[in-house]
XYZ file of C-alpha atoms in Angstrom:
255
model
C -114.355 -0.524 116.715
C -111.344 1.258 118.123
C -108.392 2.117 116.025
C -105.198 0.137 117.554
C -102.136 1.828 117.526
C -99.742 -1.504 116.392
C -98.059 -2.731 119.325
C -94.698 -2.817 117.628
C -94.806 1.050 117.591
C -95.427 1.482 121.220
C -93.264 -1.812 121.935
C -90.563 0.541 120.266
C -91.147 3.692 122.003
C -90.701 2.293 125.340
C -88.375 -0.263 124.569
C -86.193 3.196 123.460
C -86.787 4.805 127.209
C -86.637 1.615 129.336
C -83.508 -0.149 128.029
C -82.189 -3.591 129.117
C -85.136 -3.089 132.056
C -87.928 -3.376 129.281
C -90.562 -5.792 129.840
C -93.948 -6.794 127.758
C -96.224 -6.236 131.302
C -95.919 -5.493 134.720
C -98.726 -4.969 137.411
C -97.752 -3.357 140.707
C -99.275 -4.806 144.019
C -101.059 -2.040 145.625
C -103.456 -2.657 148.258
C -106.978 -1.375 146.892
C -108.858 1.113 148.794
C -112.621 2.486 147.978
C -113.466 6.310 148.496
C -116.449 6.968 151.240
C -117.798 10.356 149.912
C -118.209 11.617 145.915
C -114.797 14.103 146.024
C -112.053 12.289 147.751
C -111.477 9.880 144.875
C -107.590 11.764 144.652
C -106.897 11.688 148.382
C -107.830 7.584 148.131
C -105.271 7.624 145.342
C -102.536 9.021 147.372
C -103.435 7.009 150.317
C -103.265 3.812 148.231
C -99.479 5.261 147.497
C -98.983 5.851 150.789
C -100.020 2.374 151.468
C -97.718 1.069 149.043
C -94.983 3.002 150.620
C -96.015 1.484 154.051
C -97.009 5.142 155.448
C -98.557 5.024 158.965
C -102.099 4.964 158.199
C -102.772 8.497 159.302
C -100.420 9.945 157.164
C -101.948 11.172 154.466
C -104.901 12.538 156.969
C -102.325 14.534 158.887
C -101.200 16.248 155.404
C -104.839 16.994 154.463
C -105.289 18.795 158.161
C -101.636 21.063 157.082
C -103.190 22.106 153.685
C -106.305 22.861 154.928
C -108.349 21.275 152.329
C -111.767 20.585 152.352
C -114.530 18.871 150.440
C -112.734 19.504 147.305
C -109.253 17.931 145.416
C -107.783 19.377 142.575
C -104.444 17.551 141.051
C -102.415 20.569 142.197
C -103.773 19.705 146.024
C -102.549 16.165 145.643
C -99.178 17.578 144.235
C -98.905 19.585 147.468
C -99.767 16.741 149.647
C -96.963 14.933 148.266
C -94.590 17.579 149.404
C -96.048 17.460 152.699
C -95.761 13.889 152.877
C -92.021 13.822 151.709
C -93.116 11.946 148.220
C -90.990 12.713 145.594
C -93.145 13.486 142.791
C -93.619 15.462 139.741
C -97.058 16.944 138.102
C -97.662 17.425 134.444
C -100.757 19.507 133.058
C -101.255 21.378 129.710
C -102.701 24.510 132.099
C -100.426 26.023 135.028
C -103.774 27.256 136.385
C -107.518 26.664 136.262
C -108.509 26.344 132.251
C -111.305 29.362 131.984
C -113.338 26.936 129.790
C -114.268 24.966 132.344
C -116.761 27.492 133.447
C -119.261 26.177 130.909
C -118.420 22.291 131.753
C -121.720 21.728 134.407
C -119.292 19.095 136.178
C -117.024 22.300 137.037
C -119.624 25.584 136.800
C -122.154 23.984 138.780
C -120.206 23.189 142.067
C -121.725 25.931 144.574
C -118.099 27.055 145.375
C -116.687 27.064 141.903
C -115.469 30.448 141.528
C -113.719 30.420 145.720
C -112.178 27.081 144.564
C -110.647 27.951 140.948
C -108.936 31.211 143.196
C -107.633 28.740 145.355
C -106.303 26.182 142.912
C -104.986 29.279 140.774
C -102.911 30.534 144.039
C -101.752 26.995 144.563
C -100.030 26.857 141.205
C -99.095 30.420 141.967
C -96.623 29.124 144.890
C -95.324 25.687 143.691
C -91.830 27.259 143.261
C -91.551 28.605 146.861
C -93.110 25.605 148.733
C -90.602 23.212 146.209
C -93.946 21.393 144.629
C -92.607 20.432 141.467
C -95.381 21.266 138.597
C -94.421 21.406 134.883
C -96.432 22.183 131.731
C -96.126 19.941 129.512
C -97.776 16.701 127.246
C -96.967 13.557 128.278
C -96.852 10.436 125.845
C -99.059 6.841 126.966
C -95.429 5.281 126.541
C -93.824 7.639 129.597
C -96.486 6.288 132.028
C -95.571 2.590 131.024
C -92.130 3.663 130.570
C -92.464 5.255 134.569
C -93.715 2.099 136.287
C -90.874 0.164 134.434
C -88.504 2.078 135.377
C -89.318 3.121 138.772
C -92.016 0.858 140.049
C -94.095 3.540 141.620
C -97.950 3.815 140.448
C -99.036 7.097 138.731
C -102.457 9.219 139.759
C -104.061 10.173 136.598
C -107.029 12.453 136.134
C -109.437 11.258 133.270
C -113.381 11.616 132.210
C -115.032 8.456 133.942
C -117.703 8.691 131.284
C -115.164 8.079 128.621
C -113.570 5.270 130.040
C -114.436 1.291 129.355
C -113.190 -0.938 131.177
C -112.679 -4.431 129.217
C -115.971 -6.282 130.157
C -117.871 -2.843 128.881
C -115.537 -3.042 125.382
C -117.272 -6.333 125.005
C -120.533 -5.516 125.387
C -120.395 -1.940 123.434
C -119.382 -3.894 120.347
C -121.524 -7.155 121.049
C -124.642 -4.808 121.919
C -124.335 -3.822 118.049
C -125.502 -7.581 116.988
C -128.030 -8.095 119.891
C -131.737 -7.083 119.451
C -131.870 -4.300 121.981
C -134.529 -1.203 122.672
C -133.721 2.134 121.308
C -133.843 3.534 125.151
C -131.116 1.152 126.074
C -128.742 2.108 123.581
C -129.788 5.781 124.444
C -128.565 5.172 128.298
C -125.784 3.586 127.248
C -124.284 7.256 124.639
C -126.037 9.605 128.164
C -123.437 7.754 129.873
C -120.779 8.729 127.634
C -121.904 11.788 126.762
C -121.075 14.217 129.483
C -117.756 14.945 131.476
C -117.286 13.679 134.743
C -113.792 14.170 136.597
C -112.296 11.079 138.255
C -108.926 10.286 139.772
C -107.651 7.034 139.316
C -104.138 4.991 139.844
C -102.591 3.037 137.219
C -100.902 -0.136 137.616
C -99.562 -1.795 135.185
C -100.267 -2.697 131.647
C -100.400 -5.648 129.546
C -98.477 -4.770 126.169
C -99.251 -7.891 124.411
C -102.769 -7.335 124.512
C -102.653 -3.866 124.784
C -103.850 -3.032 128.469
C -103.736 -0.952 131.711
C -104.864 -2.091 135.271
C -105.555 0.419 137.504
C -107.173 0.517 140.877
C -110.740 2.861 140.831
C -110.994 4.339 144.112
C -115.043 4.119 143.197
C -115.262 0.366 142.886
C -115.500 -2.373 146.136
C -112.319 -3.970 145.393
C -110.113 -5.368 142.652
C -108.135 -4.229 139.922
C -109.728 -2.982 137.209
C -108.802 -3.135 133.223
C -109.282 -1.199 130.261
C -107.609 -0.744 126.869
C -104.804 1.570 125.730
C -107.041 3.233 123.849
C -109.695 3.878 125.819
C -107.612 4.935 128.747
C -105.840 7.174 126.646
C -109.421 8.742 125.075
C -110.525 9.227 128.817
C -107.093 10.175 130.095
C -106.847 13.358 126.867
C -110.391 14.476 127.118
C -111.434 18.222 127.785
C -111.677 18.630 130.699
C -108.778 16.818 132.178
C -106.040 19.193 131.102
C -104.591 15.771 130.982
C -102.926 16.234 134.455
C -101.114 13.435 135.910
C -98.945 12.534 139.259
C -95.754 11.119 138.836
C -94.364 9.498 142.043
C -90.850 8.523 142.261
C -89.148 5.857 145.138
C -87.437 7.915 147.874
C -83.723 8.995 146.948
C -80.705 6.648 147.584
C -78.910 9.539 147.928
């Protein structure tokens, strides 16, 4: 059973940042889109922004061609590809470069290129400052990302561990599957599928306060929004791995 954090608490904490524009939920209408290959699950996050933001449809294709990326997204690529799209954004990370660690994670060490790739994600955070990418190191709390899409009704690209995170309908059957009469290889399947890291960009939504939700869209699924608990999405969101990065994305300036 998961350990709630009372809602009153994080009722409180946004309530604090969000002012007379608080609300209990709020679920942003972005159009869904699936990804086609096993890496581009980021670029199908920014193009469902860009989608949102009613880019031409070759936008975010055009950036890709500028950055010369290839086969391989890293949250400091998307960053850049918001600069070269004109999205006003901001990245937060707890590493300003590629975390060494993740040279013993098999999802990272065992990527053929793994070593080219970390030099070219480590220049990349290396030049944010001249090519005005705006990167900061720092923690963010669950209630900021709520707080965000109150306040400025733009989704938010998130990088979590796909085998960490439940989505509502798998909640219900982790806790029912402890009264039902099932096979010890079952249950093993279901902790390998939890078990072992597995990068995955997704873009949040909206949440649900009252009953203590996000909705995101999973670039990996057909269609539809999907749901999962604070909790959960927080577990997956925080695990190693992750460096906890996440994509802010702000409405263009009025100014």
């Amino acid at each position: 059973m998961e350990t709630v954090v009372p809602q009153s608490v994080i009722y409180d904490k946004i309530s604090e940042q969000c002012g007379d524009k608080m609300c209990d939920g709020l679920v942003l209408k972005v159009p869904h889109q699936q990804q086609v290959a096993n890496w581009d699950c980021g670029v199908v996050c920014l193009e469902m922004v860009a989608a949102f933001r009613n880019f031409p449809e070759n936008a975010v294709k055009l950036a890709i061609e500028k950055h010369n990326m290839d086969h391989s997204v890293w949250t400091i690529d998307l960053a850049y590809l918001c600069m070269l799209l004109e999205i006003r954004h901001e990245m937060f990370t707890l590493l300003t470069e590629v975390n060494e660690s993740f040279v013993n994670e098999p999802f990272y060490a065992n990527q053929a290129n793994f070593d080219a790739e970390t030099d070219r994600a480590n220049r990349l955070f290396a030049m944010v400052c001249e090519n005005n990418v705006l990167v900061e190191k720092r923690k963010i709390t669950l209630e900021s990302i709520i707080s965000h899409i109150i306040l400025h009704t733009q989704p938010v690209i998130v990088l979590i561990d796909s085998a960490k995170l439940q989505t509502i309908q798998e909640d219900f059957l982790v806790e029912n599957m402890k009264s039902l009469n099932i096979g010890e290889d079952q249950n093993d399947k279901q902790q390998e599928r939890h078990s072992n890291y597995c990068g995955h960009f997704i873009l949040v939504l909206g949440f649900d306060l009252k009953n203590q939700q996000i909705f995101y869209h999973d670039p990996s699924a057909k269609d539809g929004y999907s749901v999962c608990s604070l909790k959960s999405f927080e577990d997956a969101w925080r695990s190693f791995g992750t460096d906890e990065d996440i994509l802010f994305t702000f409405p263009p300036s009025q100014t």
